[in-house]
């Protein structure tokens, strides 16, 4: 029976563990100010990093989903271990000897830890077997694909002997039970007892981000093996094929550093890419690339709304490869990073490409990537006869939604022009088709918050809160806001107003809420601040604003009230808070100046003298107001 770990030992382990190092094995963290780090939350899917870690105090918190705790809580949630197992793992990490109440013993790791230990022992066994005479067929397979002993060692490639129960006997002799081996997916239960799952096959260890072996992939080698070409570990407590990527443990640091990931189709493709210098390559394990893989990849890539990263898919050009591209494209919107497709002209995969043409060819494959949108547009057009009017019209209908789905408005027109060129059709006609596709229901919802129209401030102060026509009747959060310069400024100004109203000051609060906003949801918060301005110095200021806004915006107010602002010394912080609101005011003055200037230029001084002079006075006043802001 496992005993309870002494409280003082728990506290000692917690104090000696660097939380940032532990979390960093799962999440790519970046500096977020003095003593703070941040990354994409591992507990929910998000576009903007809201997961904050403070190693000095040993605590993490996600401003997106509310998850928080210490290093033990993190491991419990990430690895599904008990509290005792989490403490024991961290104690082993730092070489600390734990003590238990009433002379109790450590937990027996009967679940996850035991399965990981069995997998690790199996990994060592498979590696040893690769050097045996029986494994000649496996070594020959590797050699024929350009992999020597050094490459096999680098990737931990091994061999499973053909015998019925060789691995099982070996592991049972090391203290593992038959039940544990079956639970780990290493053996299967039969009528005459258990037998090895992998027999007569080449073996690749599948590791998680921390380097622990969670499962295996096995390639058929023998002609009399009637099983599938590739056989993987079944779903277990530690192996979930929809959440693991082969090679991620080797590639994660280069992925985080270069903001690039290359997704290939097989184990040998990963090996070929890494050996050729493309060290950001990973592969799925017996399943197609899906939503859970994307969540894992985005955390490692640190794929936030900046959209600076690259996700490059390599697929065979055959029908199966084309289908895989379309599957990946259907999930493209989940990435903030730019997505690409890399296909060799002759259809060779990275392994065959390296074998036939060398490492440079693999590197050129990746550098010669094409934007996924371009690839999919051409693929859609290829199924139609563009020599007929009917074929071109049908092709336009098929390709227009692809262009409409492009998130970045700065490149969408370029693809519309390219589509018009490929079809030989008028740009206006193509543009109308794209606009129509963009107005369909599946696109309208995603762009509701991205309307460029300004939500004006009410004249003389708002009499009522912005209607739900501006703030859609769905819960709105910081992560759902569009990543535009205008929206970011409005967001930051409201964070200053909600979190530090006294530093901003009542007068500046009033000026900041009298300007037009580009985002409807944030405009609703602005209106609430203006309406409740007399309560700005009350301790419950943020709660008052949250009570005032429409229901769909309440979550947004809560997040604005706790989201971290740039850390600065107190005096510099006050300057920053005031400046961000002043920038909002100046933006509105610039907008007002442009409007007045347009009216002024359209007014004839000879026939409309009064209106001309009035506009001139207003322009002068706007310029005076702008100068006053800078003083």
XYZ file of C-alpha atoms in Angstrom, residues 263-265 288-290 312-333 339-343 371-377 379-380:
42
model
C 4.541 17.394 -41.949
C 5.467 14.245 -43.866
C 3.717 10.913 -44.287
C -4.552 11.292 -40.855
C -3.520 14.735 -39.641
C -6.382 15.959 -37.461
C 4.377 22.772 -44.757
C 2.572 19.586 -45.800
C 4.321 17.083 -48.073
C 2.047 14.616 -49.851
C 2.268 12.139 -52.697
C 0.677 13.516 -55.882
C -1.533 10.444 -56.299
C -5.245 10.292 -55.466
C -4.585 9.455 -51.827
C -2.189 12.375 -51.563
C -4.690 14.752 -53.151
C -7.291 13.582 -50.657
C -4.847 14.186 -47.815
C -4.247 17.743 -49.048
C -7.969 18.464 -49.036
C -8.290 17.027 -45.520
C -5.486 19.292 -44.367
C -7.053 22.250 -46.167
C -10.350 21.680 -44.357
C -8.515 22.320 -41.081
C -6.287 25.136 -42.413
C -8.307 27.813 -40.645
C 0.127 26.867 -44.708
C 1.975 25.415 -47.684
C 2.166 22.250 -49.771
C 5.441 20.754 -51.020
C 5.234 18.089 -53.728
C 0.845 28.267 -50.666
C -1.889 25.795 -49.827
C -4.568 28.092 -51.243
C -2.792 28.196 -54.609
C -2.406 24.418 -54.617
C -6.055 23.765 -53.730
C -7.366 26.306 -56.256
C -6.510 21.206 -57.855
C -10.162 22.258 -57.945
